[in-house]
Short mmCIF file of C-alpha atoms and ligand atoms in Angstrom, two decimals:
data_model
loop_
_atom_site.label_atom_id
_atom_site.label_comp_id
_atom_site.label_asym_id
_atom_site.label_seq_id
_atom_site.Cartn_x
_atom_site.Cartn_y
_atom_site.Cartn_z
CA UNK A 8 171.08 76.53 182.71
CA UNK A 9 167.66 75.13 182.47
CA UNK A 10 166.50 76.20 178.63
CA UNK A 11 162.58 76.03 179.49
CA UNK A 12 161.27 78.84 181.26
CA UNK A 13 157.68 76.83 182.02
CA UNK A 14 157.08 73.24 182.42
CA UNK A 15 153.87 71.73 182.44
CA UNK A 16 153.87 68.30 183.15
CA UNK A 17 150.81 66.11 183.69
CA UNK A 18 149.07 68.83 184.91
CA UNK A 19 145.70 67.96 186.78
CA UNK A 20 143.27 70.34 187.88
CA UNK A 21 139.89 69.73 189.57
CA UNK A 22 136.95 72.05 190.85
CA UNK A 23 134.31 70.32 192.94
CA UNK A 24 135.14 67.03 191.49
CA UNK A 25 135.00 67.90 187.75
CA UNK A 26 138.39 67.97 186.17
CA UNK A 27 139.14 71.33 184.54
CA UNK A 28 142.85 70.21 182.90
CA UNK A 29 143.50 66.86 182.28
CA UNK A 30 147.28 65.52 182.13
CA UNK A 31 148.32 69.13 180.56
CA UNK A 32 151.97 69.23 179.12
CA UNK A 33 154.17 71.40 177.69
CA UNK A 34 157.15 73.79 177.80
CA UNK A 35 157.92 77.49 177.08
CA UNK A 36 161.92 78.08 176.07
CA UNK A 37 163.76 81.34 177.14
CA UNK A 38 162.65 83.96 174.87
CA UNK A 39 159.64 81.92 173.32
CA UNK A 40 155.96 83.58 173.34
CA UNK A 41 153.67 80.81 173.83
CA UNK A 42 150.08 81.06 173.09
CA UNK A 43 147.83 78.50 175.17
CA UNK A 44 144.56 79.21 172.93
CA UNK A 45 141.08 77.55 173.50
CA UNK A 46 137.31 78.83 173.78
CA UNK A 47 135.08 79.64 176.94
CA UNK A 48 135.84 77.62 179.36
CA UNK A 49 138.28 75.24 178.16
CA UNK A 50 141.03 75.61 180.90
CA UNK A 51 143.09 78.65 179.57
CA UNK A 52 143.29 81.20 182.72
CA UNK A 53 143.42 77.93 185.10
CA UNK A 54 146.59 76.89 183.49
CA UNK A 55 147.82 80.62 183.87
CA UNK A 56 146.66 80.45 187.27
CA UNK A 57 148.14 77.56 188.23
CA UNK A 58 151.41 79.23 187.27
CA UNK A 59 151.32 82.04 189.29
CA UNK A 60 150.09 79.78 192.43
CA UNK A 61 146.57 80.95 192.50
CA UNK A 62 145.46 77.34 191.49
CA UNK A 63 146.72 74.10 192.62
CA UNK A 64 147.54 71.32 190.60
CA UNK A 65 145.73 67.92 191.76
CA UNK A 66 148.13 65.99 190.14
CA UNK A 67 151.15 66.78 187.79
CA UNK A 68 153.77 69.35 187.81
CA UNK A 69 154.25 72.98 187.14
CA UNK A 70 157.35 74.61 187.19
CA UNK A 71 158.57 78.57 186.52
CA UNK A 72 162.44 78.41 185.59
CA UNK A 73 163.06 75.47 187.70
CA UNK A 74 161.06 76.41 190.72
CA UNK A 75 158.17 74.32 191.76
CA UNK A 76 154.44 75.95 192.01
CA UNK A 77 153.48 73.94 194.68
CA UNK A 78 156.78 74.82 197.18
CA UNK A 79 158.36 77.90 195.74
CA UNK A 80 155.76 79.94 194.81
CA UNK A 81 157.30 83.33 196.59
CA UNK A 82 160.21 82.93 194.15
CA UNK A 83 158.37 82.50 191.31
CA UNK A 84 156.23 85.85 191.76
CA UNK A 85 158.98 87.68 192.45
CA UNK A 86 160.16 86.67 188.31
CA UNK A 87 156.70 86.95 187.03
CA UNK A 88 154.61 89.67 185.87
CA UNK A 89 150.98 88.86 185.62
CA UNK A 90 148.49 91.15 183.19
CA UNK A 91 145.01 90.18 183.99
CA UNK A 92 142.17 90.70 181.92
CA UNK A 93 141.12 93.11 183.50
CA UNK A 94 144.17 95.12 184.55
CA UNK A 95 143.14 96.76 188.04
CA UNK A 96 144.80 99.86 189.12
CA UNK A 97 144.06 102.57 191.17
CA UNK A 98 141.89 105.28 189.59
CA UNK A 99 142.06 108.21 191.98
CA UNK A 100 145.91 108.02 191.06
CA UNK A 101 148.22 108.88 188.07
CA UNK A 102 149.80 106.37 185.99
CA UNK A 103 153.18 107.57 187.02
CA UNK A 104 151.81 107.31 190.93
CA UNK A 105 150.19 103.97 190.20
CA UNK A 106 153.77 102.33 188.65
CA UNK A 107 155.61 104.56 191.92
CA UNK A 108 153.45 102.18 194.17
CA UNK A 109 153.34 99.23 192.90
CA UNK A 110 157.46 99.30 192.68
CA UNK A 111 157.68 100.08 196.00
CA UNK A 112 155.50 97.10 197.03
CA UNK A 113 157.34 95.01 195.22
CA UNK A 114 160.73 96.71 196.41
CA UNK A 115 162.01 97.78 193.23
CA UNK A 116 164.20 101.10 193.37
CA UNK A 117 163.71 103.09 189.84
CA UNK A 118 164.28 106.62 189.07
CA UNK A 119 161.81 108.79 187.39
CA UNK A 120 163.89 108.82 184.11
CA UNK A 121 163.54 104.81 184.23
CA UNK A 122 160.07 105.19 184.46
CA UNK A 123 159.32 107.92 181.72
CA UNK A 124 161.52 105.87 179.59
CA UNK A 125 159.31 102.58 180.32
CA UNK A 126 156.19 104.41 179.72
CA UNK A 127 157.60 105.40 176.13
CA UNK A 128 158.57 102.66 175.30
CA UNK A 129 154.80 101.44 175.28
CA UNK A 130 153.89 104.49 173.72
CA UNK A 131 151.52 105.69 176.75
CA UNK A 132 150.42 109.35 175.30
CA UNK A 133 152.61 111.81 177.61
CA UNK A 134 149.97 114.33 178.11
CA UNK A 135 147.74 111.15 179.58
CA UNK A 136 150.98 110.28 182.32
CA UNK A 137 150.43 112.41 185.42
CA UNK A 138 146.58 112.13 184.73
CA UNK A 139 144.14 110.07 187.01
CA UNK A 140 143.95 106.48 185.69
CA UNK A 141 140.26 107.36 186.03
CA UNK A 142 140.63 108.91 182.31
CA UNK A 143 142.10 105.99 181.27
CA UNK A 144 141.27 103.74 178.44
CA UNK A 145 141.30 100.36 179.00
CA UNK A 146 144.19 100.10 176.07
CA UNK A 147 146.35 103.00 178.36
CA UNK A 148 145.73 100.83 181.68
CA UNK A 149 147.24 98.06 179.78
CA UNK A 150 149.87 100.20 178.61
CA UNK A 151 150.61 101.33 182.29
CA UNK A 152 150.62 97.86 183.17
CA UNK A 153 152.98 96.39 180.93
CA UNK A 154 155.21 99.49 181.21
CA UNK A 155 154.82 98.66 185.34
CA UNK A 156 156.11 94.62 184.22
CA UNK A 157 158.81 95.97 181.93
CA UNK A 158 160.12 98.11 185.00
CA UNK A 159 160.37 94.96 187.04
CA UNK A 160 162.59 93.39 184.91
CA UNK A 161 160.46 90.48 184.99
CA UNK A 162 161.94 87.42 182.70
CA UNK A 163 158.58 85.74 182.65
CA UNK A 164 155.39 87.57 181.53
CA UNK A 165 151.73 86.08 181.84
CA UNK A 166 149.17 87.95 180.02
CA UNK A 167 145.48 86.57 179.78
CA UNK A 168 143.45 87.41 176.86
CA UNK A 169 145.84 90.52 176.57
CA UNK A 170 144.31 91.85 173.53
CA UNK A 171 140.76 92.19 173.66
CA UNK A 172 139.25 95.54 173.85
CA UNK A 173 141.99 97.00 172.14
CA UNK A 174 141.77 99.15 168.85
CA UNK A 175 143.83 97.82 166.27
CA UNK A 176 146.47 100.55 166.57
CA UNK A 177 146.68 99.80 170.02
CA UNK A 178 146.96 95.95 169.19
CA UNK A 179 149.98 96.55 166.31
CA UNK A 180 152.07 98.35 169.20
CA UNK A 181 151.40 95.91 171.31
CA UNK A 182 152.73 93.27 169.33
CA UNK A 183 155.49 94.46 168.09
CA UNK A 184 156.43 96.01 171.61
CA UNK A 185 155.62 91.83 172.53
CA UNK A 186 158.20 90.61 169.82
CA UNK A 187 160.95 92.79 170.90
CA UNK A 188 160.90 91.68 174.62
CA UNK A 189 160.67 88.24 173.12
CA UNK A 190 163.85 89.13 170.96
CA UNK A 191 165.70 90.55 174.11
CA UNK A 192 164.73 87.03 176.22
CA UNK A 193 161.57 87.88 177.92
CA UNK A 194 159.68 84.47 178.34
CA UNK A 195 156.21 85.53 177.43
CA UNK A 196 153.27 82.96 178.03
CA UNK A 197 149.64 84.19 176.40
CA UNK A 198 146.17 82.73 177.30
CA UNK A 199 143.68 83.88 174.15
CA UNK A 200 140.45 82.68 172.08
CA UNK A 201 141.75 85.04 169.26
CA UNK A 202 142.98 82.95 166.96
CA UNK A 203 144.32 85.57 164.03
CA UNK A 204 146.04 87.19 167.33
CA UNK A 205 147.59 84.08 168.10
CA UNK A 206 148.87 83.18 165.13
CA UNK A 207 150.09 86.87 164.56
CA UNK A 208 152.38 86.84 167.97
CA UNK A 209 153.00 83.55 168.66
CA UNK A 210 156.39 81.31 168.20
CA UNK A 211 154.16 77.99 169.25
CA UNK A 212 150.16 77.68 169.81
CA UNK A 213 148.92 75.09 171.84
CA UNK A 214 145.11 73.91 171.68
CA UNK A 215 143.44 73.47 174.73
CA UNK A 216 139.75 71.90 174.40
CA UNK A 217 138.17 70.68 177.42
CA UNK A 218 140.86 70.46 179.53
CA UNK A 219 143.66 68.89 177.09
CA UNK A 220 146.02 70.14 174.37
CA UNK A 221 144.50 68.22 170.72
CA UNK A 222 146.90 70.39 168.90
CA UNK A 223 150.31 71.82 168.72
CA UNK A 224 151.09 74.71 165.79
CA UNK A 225 155.01 75.78 165.61
CA UNK A 226 156.18 79.42 163.40
CA UNK A 227 158.60 78.16 160.56
CA UNK A 228 161.39 80.57 160.44
CA UNK A 229 160.29 84.04 159.76
CA UNK A 230 156.40 82.74 158.47
CA UNK A 231 153.96 83.04 161.12
CA UNK A 232 151.76 80.30 161.80
CA UNK A 233 148.81 79.19 159.49
CA UNK A 234 145.64 80.95 160.65
CA UNK A 235 143.48 78.62 158.16
CA UNK A 236 145.01 75.99 159.54
CA UNK A 237 144.45 76.63 163.49
CA UNK A 238 141.11 78.09 162.90
CA UNK A 239 140.11 74.78 161.07
CA UNK A 240 141.33 72.86 163.94
CA UNK A 241 139.57 75.64 166.65
CA UNK A 242 136.37 75.41 164.98
CA UNK A 243 136.27 71.95 164.93
CA UNK A 244 136.53 71.51 168.22
CA UNK A 245 134.09 74.34 169.12
CA UNK A 246 131.04 73.74 167.20
CA UNK A 247 127.77 74.86 169.28
N1 ATP B 317 137.52 78.58 191.00
C1 ATP B 317 136.39 77.38 190.44
N2 ATP B 317 136.00 77.05 190.84
C2 ATP B 317 134.95 76.54 190.79
N3 ATP B 317 135.10 76.26 188.74
C3 ATP B 317 136.01 76.81 187.87
C4 ATP B 317 137.26 77.90 189.04
N4 ATP B 317 137.64 78.39 187.74
C5 ATP B 317 137.08 77.79 186.65
N5 ATP B 317 136.41 76.81 187.33
C6 ATP B 317 135.95 76.20 186.15
O1 ATP B 317 136.39 75.45 185.02
C7 ATP B 317 136.55 75.60 183.28
C8 ATP B 317 137.53 76.34 183.14
O2 ATP B 317 137.63 77.90 183.13
P1 ATP B 317 138.75 78.66 182.71
O3 ATP B 317 138.31 80.28 183.19
O4 ATP B 317 140.05 78.24 182.64
O5 ATP B 317 138.51 78.72 180.78
P2 ATP B 317 138.94 79.38 180.21
O6 ATP B 317 139.68 78.68 179.25
O7 ATP B 317 140.05 81.07 180.71
O8 ATP B 317 137.58 80.37 179.62
P3 ATP B 317 137.45 81.89 179.13
O9 ATP B 317 137.98 81.92 177.41
O10 ATP B 317 135.93 82.12 179.19
O11 ATP B 317 137.93 82.64 179.97
C9 ATP B 317 135.04 76.10 183.53
O12 ATP B 317 134.19 75.49 183.13
C10 ATP B 317 134.97 76.95 184.66
O13 ATP B 317 133.81 76.83 185.18
MG1 MG B 318 140.05 82.71 181.02
#
């Protein structure tokens, strides 16, 4: 079995003849939490979107579970869950109805008990389950979206700035959930500009600057990645 779940191999992306990703290479193993860290406009979301097939590589290769993004994107989409920076679910439906709707679209069968279990797991307060989502806070919308991802049993999770706008308690709960999922074998690829959050949650951090990987930091056993070292490298690249 292939150990590397995500592979970017000399990946380059251009928009209007402007190079946005420049020969980016990295891989992410099964059960690993990988954070791509960089300043605004570094190319983080573009990298993520290349794996989802919404941005096409100009050259190089991107693979998800051995499948090539340029030729097998439908198979890839069935295996991944994506949490965009702003979660878009339907405000006029309740949390549970949104989940039922999107699971039906994805042709996933789930019982009410499965949905309840997932909502408990993401710690969405029970009195909100049957309220319309237009009343949900950002954290509540995000928990609902994560519950949906769990119910789809996606082996790969893509997260774009997942903790921006969440309060400290919601961030702690989110980090714990991601750590648990990774322990169970889910592969997590997240993009962020939050140095502290990335060091707290990631097994490895790739530092992206102007479309190039300029640093790679790795956790040592149970010891988190050194925030000071990453912060220094990040600020050296992102001084005004
Ligand atoms: N569809 C597009 N067409 C043209 N240029 C684009 C497009 N998408 C992104 N870009 C450009 O590519 C560069 C990288 O954008 P990207 O969204 O990947 O950055 P990012 O690292 O996610 O930044 P942020 O932290 O602000 O989300 C930017 O200069 C952006 O203007
Ligand atoms: Mg972005």
